[in-house]
mmCIF file of C-alpha atoms in Angstrom:
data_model
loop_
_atom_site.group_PDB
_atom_site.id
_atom_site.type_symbol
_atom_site.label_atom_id
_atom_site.label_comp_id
_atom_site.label_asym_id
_atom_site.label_seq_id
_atom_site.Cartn_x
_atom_site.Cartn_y
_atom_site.Cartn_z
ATOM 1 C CA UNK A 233 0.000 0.000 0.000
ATOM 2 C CA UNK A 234 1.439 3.351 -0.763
ATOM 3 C CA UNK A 235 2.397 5.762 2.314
ATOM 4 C CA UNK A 236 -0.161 7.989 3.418
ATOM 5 C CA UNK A 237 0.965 11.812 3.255
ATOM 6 C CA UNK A 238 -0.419 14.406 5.989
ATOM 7 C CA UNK A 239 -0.226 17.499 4.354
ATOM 8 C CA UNK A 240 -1.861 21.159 4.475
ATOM 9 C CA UNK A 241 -3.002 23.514 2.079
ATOM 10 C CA UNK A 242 -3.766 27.222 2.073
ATOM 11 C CA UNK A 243 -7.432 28.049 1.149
ATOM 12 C CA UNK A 244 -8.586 31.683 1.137
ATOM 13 C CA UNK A 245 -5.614 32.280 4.571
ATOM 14 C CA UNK A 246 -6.754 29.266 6.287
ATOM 15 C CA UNK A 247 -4.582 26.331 6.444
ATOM 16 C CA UNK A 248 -6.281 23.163 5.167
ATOM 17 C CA UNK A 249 -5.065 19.590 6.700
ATOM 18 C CA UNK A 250 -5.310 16.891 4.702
ATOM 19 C CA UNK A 251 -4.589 13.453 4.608
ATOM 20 C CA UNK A 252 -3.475 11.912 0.967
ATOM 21 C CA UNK A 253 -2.628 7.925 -0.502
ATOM 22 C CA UNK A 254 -2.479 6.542 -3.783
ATOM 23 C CA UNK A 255 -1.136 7.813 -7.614
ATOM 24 C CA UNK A 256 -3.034 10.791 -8.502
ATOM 25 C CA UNK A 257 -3.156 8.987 -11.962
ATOM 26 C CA UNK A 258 -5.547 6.466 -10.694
ATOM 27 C CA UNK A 259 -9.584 7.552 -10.163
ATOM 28 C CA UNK A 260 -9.810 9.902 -7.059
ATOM 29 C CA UNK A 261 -12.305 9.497 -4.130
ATOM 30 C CA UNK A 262 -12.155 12.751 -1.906
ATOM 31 C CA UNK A 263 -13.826 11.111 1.837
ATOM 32 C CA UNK A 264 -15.853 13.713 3.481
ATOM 33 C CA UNK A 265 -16.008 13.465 7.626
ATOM 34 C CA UNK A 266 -18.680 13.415 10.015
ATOM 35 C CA UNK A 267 -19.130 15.023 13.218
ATOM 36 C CA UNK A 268 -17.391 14.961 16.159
ATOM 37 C CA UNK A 269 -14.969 13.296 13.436
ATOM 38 C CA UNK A 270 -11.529 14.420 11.004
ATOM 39 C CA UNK A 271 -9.715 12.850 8.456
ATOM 40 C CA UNK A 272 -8.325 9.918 10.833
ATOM 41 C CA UNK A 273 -12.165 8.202 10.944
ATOM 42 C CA UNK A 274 -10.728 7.541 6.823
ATOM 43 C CA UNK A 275 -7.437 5.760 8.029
ATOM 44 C CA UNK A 276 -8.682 2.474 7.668
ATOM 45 C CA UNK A 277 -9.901 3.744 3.814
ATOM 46 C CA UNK A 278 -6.741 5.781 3.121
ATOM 47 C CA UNK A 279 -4.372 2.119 4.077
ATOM 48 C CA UNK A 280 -6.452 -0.198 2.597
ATOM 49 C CA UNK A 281 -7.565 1.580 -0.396
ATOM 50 C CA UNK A 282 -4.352 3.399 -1.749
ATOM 51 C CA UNK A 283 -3.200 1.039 -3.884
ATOM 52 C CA UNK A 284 -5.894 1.577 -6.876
ATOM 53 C CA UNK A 285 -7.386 4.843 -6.030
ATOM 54 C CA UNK A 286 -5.831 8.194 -5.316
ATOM 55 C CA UNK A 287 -7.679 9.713 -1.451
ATOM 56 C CA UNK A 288 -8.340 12.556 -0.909
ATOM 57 C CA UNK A 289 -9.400 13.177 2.805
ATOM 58 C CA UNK A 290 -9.523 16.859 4.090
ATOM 59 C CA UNK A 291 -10.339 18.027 7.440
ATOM 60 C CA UNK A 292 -13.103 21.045 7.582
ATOM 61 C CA UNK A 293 -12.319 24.622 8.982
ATOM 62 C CA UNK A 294 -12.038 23.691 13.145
ATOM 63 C CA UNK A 295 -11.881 19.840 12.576
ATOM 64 C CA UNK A 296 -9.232 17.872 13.233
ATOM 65 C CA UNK A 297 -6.145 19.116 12.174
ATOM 66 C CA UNK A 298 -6.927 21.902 9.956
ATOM 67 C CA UNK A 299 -6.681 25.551 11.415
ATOM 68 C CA UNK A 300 -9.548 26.927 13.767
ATOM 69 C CA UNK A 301 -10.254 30.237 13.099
ATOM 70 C CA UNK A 302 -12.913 32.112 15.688
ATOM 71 C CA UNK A 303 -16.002 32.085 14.520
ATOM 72 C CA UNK A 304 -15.687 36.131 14.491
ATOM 73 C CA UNK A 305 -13.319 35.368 11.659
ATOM 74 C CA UNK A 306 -15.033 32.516 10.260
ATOM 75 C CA UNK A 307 -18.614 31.829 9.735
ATOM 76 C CA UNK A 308 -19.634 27.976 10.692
ATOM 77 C CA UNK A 309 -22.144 27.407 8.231
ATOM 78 C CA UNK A 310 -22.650 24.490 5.916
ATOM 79 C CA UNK A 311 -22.624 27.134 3.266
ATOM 80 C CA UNK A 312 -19.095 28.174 4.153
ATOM 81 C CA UNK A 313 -17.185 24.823 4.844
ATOM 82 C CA UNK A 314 -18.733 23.394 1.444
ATOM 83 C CA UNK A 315 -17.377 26.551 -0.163
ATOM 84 C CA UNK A 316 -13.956 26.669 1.607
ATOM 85 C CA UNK A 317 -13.962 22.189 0.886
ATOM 86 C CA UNK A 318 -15.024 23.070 -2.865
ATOM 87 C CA UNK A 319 -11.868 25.402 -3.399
ATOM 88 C CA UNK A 320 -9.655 23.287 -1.471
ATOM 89 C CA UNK A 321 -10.552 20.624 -4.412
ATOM 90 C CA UNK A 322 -10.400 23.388 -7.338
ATOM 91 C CA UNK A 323 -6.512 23.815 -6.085
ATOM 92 C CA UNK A 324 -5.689 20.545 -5.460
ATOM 93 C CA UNK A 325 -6.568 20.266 -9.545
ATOM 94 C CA UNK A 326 -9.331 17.611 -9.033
ATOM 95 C CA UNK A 327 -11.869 18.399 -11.407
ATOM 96 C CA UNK A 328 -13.282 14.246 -11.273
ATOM 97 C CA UNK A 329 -13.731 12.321 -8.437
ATOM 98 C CA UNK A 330 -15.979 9.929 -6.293
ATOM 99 C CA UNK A 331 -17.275 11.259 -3.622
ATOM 100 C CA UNK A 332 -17.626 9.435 0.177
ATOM 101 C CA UNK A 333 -19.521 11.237 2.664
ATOM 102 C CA UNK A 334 -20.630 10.416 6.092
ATOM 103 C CA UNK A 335 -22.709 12.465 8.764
ATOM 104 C CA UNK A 336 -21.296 16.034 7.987
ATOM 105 C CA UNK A 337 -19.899 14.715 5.103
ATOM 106 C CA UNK A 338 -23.330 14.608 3.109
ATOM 107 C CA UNK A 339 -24.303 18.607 3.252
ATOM 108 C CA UNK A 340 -20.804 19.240 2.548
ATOM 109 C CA UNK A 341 -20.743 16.628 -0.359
ATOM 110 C CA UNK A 342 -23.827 17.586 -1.676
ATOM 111 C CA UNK A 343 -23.335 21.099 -2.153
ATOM 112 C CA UNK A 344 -20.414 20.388 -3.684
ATOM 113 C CA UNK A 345 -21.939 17.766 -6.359
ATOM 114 C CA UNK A 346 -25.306 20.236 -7.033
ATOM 115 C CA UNK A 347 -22.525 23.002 -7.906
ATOM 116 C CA UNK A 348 -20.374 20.757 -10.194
ATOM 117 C CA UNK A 349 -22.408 17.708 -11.525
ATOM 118 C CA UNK A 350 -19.699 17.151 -13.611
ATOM 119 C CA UNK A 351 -17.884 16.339 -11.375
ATOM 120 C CA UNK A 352 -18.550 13.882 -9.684
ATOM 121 C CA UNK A 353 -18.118 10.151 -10.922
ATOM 122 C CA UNK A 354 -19.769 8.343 -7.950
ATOM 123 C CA UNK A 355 -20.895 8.381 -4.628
ATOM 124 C CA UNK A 356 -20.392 6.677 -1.682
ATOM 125 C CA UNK A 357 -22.790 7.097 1.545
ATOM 126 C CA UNK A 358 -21.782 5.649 5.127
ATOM 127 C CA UNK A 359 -25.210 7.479 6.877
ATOM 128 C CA UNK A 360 -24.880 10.265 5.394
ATOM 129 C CA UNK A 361 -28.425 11.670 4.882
ATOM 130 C CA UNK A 362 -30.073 13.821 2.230
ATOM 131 C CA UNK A 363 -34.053 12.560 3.698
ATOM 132 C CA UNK A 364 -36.266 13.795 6.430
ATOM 133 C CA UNK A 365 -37.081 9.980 6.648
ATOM 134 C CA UNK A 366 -33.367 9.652 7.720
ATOM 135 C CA UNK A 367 -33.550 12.338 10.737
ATOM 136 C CA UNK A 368 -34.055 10.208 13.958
ATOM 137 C CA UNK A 369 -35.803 10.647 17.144
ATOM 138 C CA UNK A 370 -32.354 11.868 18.494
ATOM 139 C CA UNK A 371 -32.712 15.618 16.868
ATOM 140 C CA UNK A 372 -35.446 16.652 19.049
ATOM 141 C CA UNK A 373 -32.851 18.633 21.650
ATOM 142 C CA UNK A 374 -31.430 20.309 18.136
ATOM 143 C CA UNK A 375 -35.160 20.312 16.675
ATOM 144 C CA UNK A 376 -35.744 22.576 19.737
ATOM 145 C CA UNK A 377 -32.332 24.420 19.369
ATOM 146 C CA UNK A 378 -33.833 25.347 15.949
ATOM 147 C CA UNK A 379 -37.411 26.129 17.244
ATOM 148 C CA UNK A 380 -35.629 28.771 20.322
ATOM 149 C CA UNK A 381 -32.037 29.303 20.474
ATOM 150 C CA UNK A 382 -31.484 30.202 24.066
ATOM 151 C CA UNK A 383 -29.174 28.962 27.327
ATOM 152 C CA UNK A 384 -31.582 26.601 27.983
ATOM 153 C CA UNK A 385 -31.471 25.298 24.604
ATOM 154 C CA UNK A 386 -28.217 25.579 23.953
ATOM 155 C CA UNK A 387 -27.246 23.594 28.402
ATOM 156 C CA UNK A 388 -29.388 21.041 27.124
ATOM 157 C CA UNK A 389 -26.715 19.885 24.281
ATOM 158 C CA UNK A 390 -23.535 19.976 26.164
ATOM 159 C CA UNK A 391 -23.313 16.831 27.377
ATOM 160 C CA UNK A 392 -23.125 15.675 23.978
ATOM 161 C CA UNK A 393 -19.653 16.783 24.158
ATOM 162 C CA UNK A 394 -18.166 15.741 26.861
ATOM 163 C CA UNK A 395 -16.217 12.499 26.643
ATOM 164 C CA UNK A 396 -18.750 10.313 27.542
ATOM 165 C CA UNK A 397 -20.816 11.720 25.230
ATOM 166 C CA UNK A 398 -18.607 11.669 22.787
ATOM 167 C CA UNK A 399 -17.777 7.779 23.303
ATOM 168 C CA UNK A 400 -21.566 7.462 23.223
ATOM 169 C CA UNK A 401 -21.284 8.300 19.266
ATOM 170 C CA UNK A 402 -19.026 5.824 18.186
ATOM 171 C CA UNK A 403 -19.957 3.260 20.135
ATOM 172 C CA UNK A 404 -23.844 3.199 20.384
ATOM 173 C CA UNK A 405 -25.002 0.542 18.237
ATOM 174 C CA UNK A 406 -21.887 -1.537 17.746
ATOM 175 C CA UNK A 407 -22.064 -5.180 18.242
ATOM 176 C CA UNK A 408 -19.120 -4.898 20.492
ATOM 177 C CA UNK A 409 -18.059 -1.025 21.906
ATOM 178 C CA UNK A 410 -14.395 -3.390 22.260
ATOM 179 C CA UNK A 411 -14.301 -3.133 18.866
ATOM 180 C CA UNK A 412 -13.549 0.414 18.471
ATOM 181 C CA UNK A 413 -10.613 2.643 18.862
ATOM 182 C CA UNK A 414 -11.116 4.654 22.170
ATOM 183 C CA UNK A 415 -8.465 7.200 20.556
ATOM 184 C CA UNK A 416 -10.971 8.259 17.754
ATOM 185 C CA UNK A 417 -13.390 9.881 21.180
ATOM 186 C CA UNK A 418 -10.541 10.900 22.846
ATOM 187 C CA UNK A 419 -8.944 13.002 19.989
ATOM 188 C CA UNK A 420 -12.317 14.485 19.574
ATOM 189 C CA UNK A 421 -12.202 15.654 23.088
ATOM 190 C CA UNK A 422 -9.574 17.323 23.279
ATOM 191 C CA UNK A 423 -10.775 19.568 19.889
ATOM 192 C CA UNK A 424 -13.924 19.997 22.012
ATOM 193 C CA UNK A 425 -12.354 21.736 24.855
ATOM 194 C CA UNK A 426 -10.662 24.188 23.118
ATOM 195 C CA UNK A 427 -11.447 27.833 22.891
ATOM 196 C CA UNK A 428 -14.970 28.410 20.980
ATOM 197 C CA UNK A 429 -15.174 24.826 19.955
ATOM 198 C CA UNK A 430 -18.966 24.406 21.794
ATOM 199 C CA UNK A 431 -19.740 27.275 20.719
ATOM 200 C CA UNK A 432 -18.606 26.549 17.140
ATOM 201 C CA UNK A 433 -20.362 23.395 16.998
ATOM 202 C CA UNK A 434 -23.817 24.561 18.248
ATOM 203 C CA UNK A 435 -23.542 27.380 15.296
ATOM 204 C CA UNK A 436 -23.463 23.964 13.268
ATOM 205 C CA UNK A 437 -25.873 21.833 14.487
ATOM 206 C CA UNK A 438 -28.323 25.350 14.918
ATOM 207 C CA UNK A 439 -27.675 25.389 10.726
ATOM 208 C CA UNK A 440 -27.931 22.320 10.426
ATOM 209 C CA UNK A 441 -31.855 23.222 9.712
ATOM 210 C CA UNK A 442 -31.234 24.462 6.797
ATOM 211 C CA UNK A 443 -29.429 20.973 5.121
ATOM 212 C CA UNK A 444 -32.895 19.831 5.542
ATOM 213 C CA UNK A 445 -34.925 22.631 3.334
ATOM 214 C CA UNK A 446 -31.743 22.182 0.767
ATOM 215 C CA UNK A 447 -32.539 18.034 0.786
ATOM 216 C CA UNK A 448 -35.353 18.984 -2.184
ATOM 217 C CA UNK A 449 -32.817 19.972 -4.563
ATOM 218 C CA UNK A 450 -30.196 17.437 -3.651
ATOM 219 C CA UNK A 451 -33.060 14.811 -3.966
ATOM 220 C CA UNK A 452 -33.323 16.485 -8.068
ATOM 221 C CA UNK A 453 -29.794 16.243 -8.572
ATOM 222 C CA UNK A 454 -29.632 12.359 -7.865
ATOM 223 C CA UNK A 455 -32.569 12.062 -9.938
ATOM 224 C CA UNK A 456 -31.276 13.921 -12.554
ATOM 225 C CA UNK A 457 -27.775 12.822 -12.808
ATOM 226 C CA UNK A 458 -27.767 9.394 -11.844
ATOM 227 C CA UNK A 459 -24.689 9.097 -10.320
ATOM 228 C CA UNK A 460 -23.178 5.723 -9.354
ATOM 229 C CA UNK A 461 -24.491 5.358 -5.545
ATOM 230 C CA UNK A 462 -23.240 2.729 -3.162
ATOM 231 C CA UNK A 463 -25.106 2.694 0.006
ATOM 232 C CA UNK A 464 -22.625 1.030 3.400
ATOM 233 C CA UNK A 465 -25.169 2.284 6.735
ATOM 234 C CA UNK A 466 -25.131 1.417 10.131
ATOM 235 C CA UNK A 467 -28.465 0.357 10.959
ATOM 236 C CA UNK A 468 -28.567 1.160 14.981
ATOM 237 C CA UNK A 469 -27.641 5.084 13.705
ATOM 238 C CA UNK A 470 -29.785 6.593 16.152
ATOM 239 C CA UNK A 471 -29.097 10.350 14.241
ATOM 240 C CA UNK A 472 -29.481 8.348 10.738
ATOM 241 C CA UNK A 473 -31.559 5.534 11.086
ATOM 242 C CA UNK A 474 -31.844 2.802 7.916
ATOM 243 C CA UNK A 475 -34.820 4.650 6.894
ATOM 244 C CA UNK A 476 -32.280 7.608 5.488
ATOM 245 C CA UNK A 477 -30.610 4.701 3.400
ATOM 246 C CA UNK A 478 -34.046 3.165 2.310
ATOM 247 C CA UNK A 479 -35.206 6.901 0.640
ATOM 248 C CA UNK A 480 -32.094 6.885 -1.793
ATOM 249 C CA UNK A 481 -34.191 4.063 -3.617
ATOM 250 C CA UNK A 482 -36.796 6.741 -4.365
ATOM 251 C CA UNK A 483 -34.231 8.829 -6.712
ATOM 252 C CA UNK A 484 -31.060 6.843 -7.746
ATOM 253 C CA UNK A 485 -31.487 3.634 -10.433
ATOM 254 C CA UNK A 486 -27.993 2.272 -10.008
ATOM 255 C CA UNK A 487 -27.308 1.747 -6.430
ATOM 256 C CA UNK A 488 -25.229 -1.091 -4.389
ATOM 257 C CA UNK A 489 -27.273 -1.441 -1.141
ATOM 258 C CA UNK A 490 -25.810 -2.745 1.920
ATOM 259 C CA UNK A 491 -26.920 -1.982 5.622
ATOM 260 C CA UNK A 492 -25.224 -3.313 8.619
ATOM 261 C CA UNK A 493 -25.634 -4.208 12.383
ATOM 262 C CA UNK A 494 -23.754 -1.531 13.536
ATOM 263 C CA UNK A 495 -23.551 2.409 14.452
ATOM 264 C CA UNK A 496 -22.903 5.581 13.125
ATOM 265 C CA UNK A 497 -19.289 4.999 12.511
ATOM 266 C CA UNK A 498 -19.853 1.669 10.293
ATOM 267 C CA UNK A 499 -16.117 1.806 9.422
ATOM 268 C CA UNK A 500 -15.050 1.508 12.560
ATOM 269 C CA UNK A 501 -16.598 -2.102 13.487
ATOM 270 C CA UNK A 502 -17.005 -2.848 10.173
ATOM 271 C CA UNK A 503 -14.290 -1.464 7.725
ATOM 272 C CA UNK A 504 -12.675 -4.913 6.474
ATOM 273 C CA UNK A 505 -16.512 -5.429 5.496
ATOM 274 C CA UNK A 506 -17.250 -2.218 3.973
ATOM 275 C CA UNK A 507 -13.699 -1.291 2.592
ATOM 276 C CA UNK A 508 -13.981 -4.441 -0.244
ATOM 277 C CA UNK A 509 -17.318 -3.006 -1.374
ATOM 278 C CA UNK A 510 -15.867 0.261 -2.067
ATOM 279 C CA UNK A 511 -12.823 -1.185 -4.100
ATOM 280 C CA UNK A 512 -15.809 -3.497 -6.022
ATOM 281 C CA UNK A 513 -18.152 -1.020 -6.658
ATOM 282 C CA UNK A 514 -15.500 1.492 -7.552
ATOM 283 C CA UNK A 515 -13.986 -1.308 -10.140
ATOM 284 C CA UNK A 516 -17.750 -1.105 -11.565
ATOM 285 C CA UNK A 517 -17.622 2.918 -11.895
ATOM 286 C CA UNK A 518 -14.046 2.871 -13.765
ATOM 287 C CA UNK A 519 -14.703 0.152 -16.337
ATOM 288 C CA UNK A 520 -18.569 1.023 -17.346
#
């Protein structure tokens, strides 16, 4: 497998961290990160993969190792990340790639394949969403965040990032919690403690609102392109549940469909599952 590269770019004065494997001769697949998440919930992906396909795996504006501007300097929309993640790509010099997108992944993914059909040659979903059928019963502290942004609101989310809580989102749904890596929480932590980063991330989760009235036109664009659409969800997501996965049926033709008994990091319990359906279906995309 060829050696992964951790490297950073400048995009519009703010230094980009990225994580890169493979020859950028071969097809490209540019993996999009979740929340609490970076680049490293890809490592699996970037090791395993790097010998066919050239990775792309950035980490967003205040996410993992990329640099974490105050959000006085930086606005923390969905808007703004897909538009500092879509110029980050136009320098790098992709102009085709596959797309994998998980949790956070999918607004940022999505805005970036509705502005450049072109584009994009596939995609791959690991829960990320683009349904109300796929919001779960879990959003109703953020439904009310949306509803009344206040203290009360806003207490009523912390725990969510403390460490427990953050544990809580890897490991809710797994067969075994033993079976994932207790540094992926722990990393997150210490992000979350560090000046603004609460803040920061209830700005995100209070815009998050408006993925859902953008979900119409991504919905069109699947319809109307077609792309290549390999489905690999966790079926115990409590933010995503398999009901997200079911509605891509509704829109996309060609699409690889495979759900399994685990959470909303599938790659973590089950990467040596997932990560051979990616290099098959990928196969599929390069020699049609």
């Amino acid at each position: 497998m060829e050696q992964i590269k951790y490297r950073t770019l400048e995009v519009q004065g703010l230094n980009i961290a990225y994580r890169e494997a493979g020859n950028p001769e071969n097809p490209t697949i540019v993996l999009l990160h979740g929340y609490p998440s970076s680049s490293h919930q890809y490592r699996k992906v970037l090791a395993q993969l790097s010998d066919a396909y050239h990775l792309v795996a950035p980490d967003y504006p205040g996410f993992g190792n990329s640099d974490f501007p105050s959000p006085d300097d930086y606005e923390y929309t969905f808007d703004n990340i897909a538009a500092t993640m879509d110029t980050f790509l136009q320098l790098k010099g992709l102009d085709s790639f596959a797309i994998m997108m998980q949790d956070y992944g999918a607004p940022v993914g999505f805005r970036i394949a509705t502005a450049h059909p072109e584009k994009i040659t596939a995609i791959i979903t690991q829960n990320g969403n683009a349904y109300e059928e796929g919001i779960g019963e879990i959003w109703k502290g953020i439904k009310d965040l949306w509803a009344n942004r206040n203290d009360s609101t806003e207490k009523a989310l912390l725990p969510a990032f403390t460490l427990e809580g953050l544990r809580w989102d890897y490991t809710h749904g797994t067969r075994n919690p033993e079976n994932v890596n207790p540094d992926s929480w722990h990393l997150d932590y210490l992000r979350m403690n560090r000046p603004h980063a609460h803040k920061v991330n209830l700005d995100l989760w209070y815009d998050y609102q408006n993925n859902l009235k953008l979900y119409p036109k991504w919905q069109k664009y699947l319809r109307d392109n077609q792309p290549p659409l390999l489905v690999v969800w966790g079926k115990n997501d409590e933010y995503f549940p398999e009901s997200g996965a079911e509605a891509f049926k509704k829109d996309v033709k060609n699409i690889d469909y495979n759900i399994y008994d685990t959470g909303h990091f599938a790659l973590e319990e089950d990467g040596n599952k997932i990560i051979p359906k990616i290099r098959t279906f990928m196969e599929g995309v390069v020699n049609k």
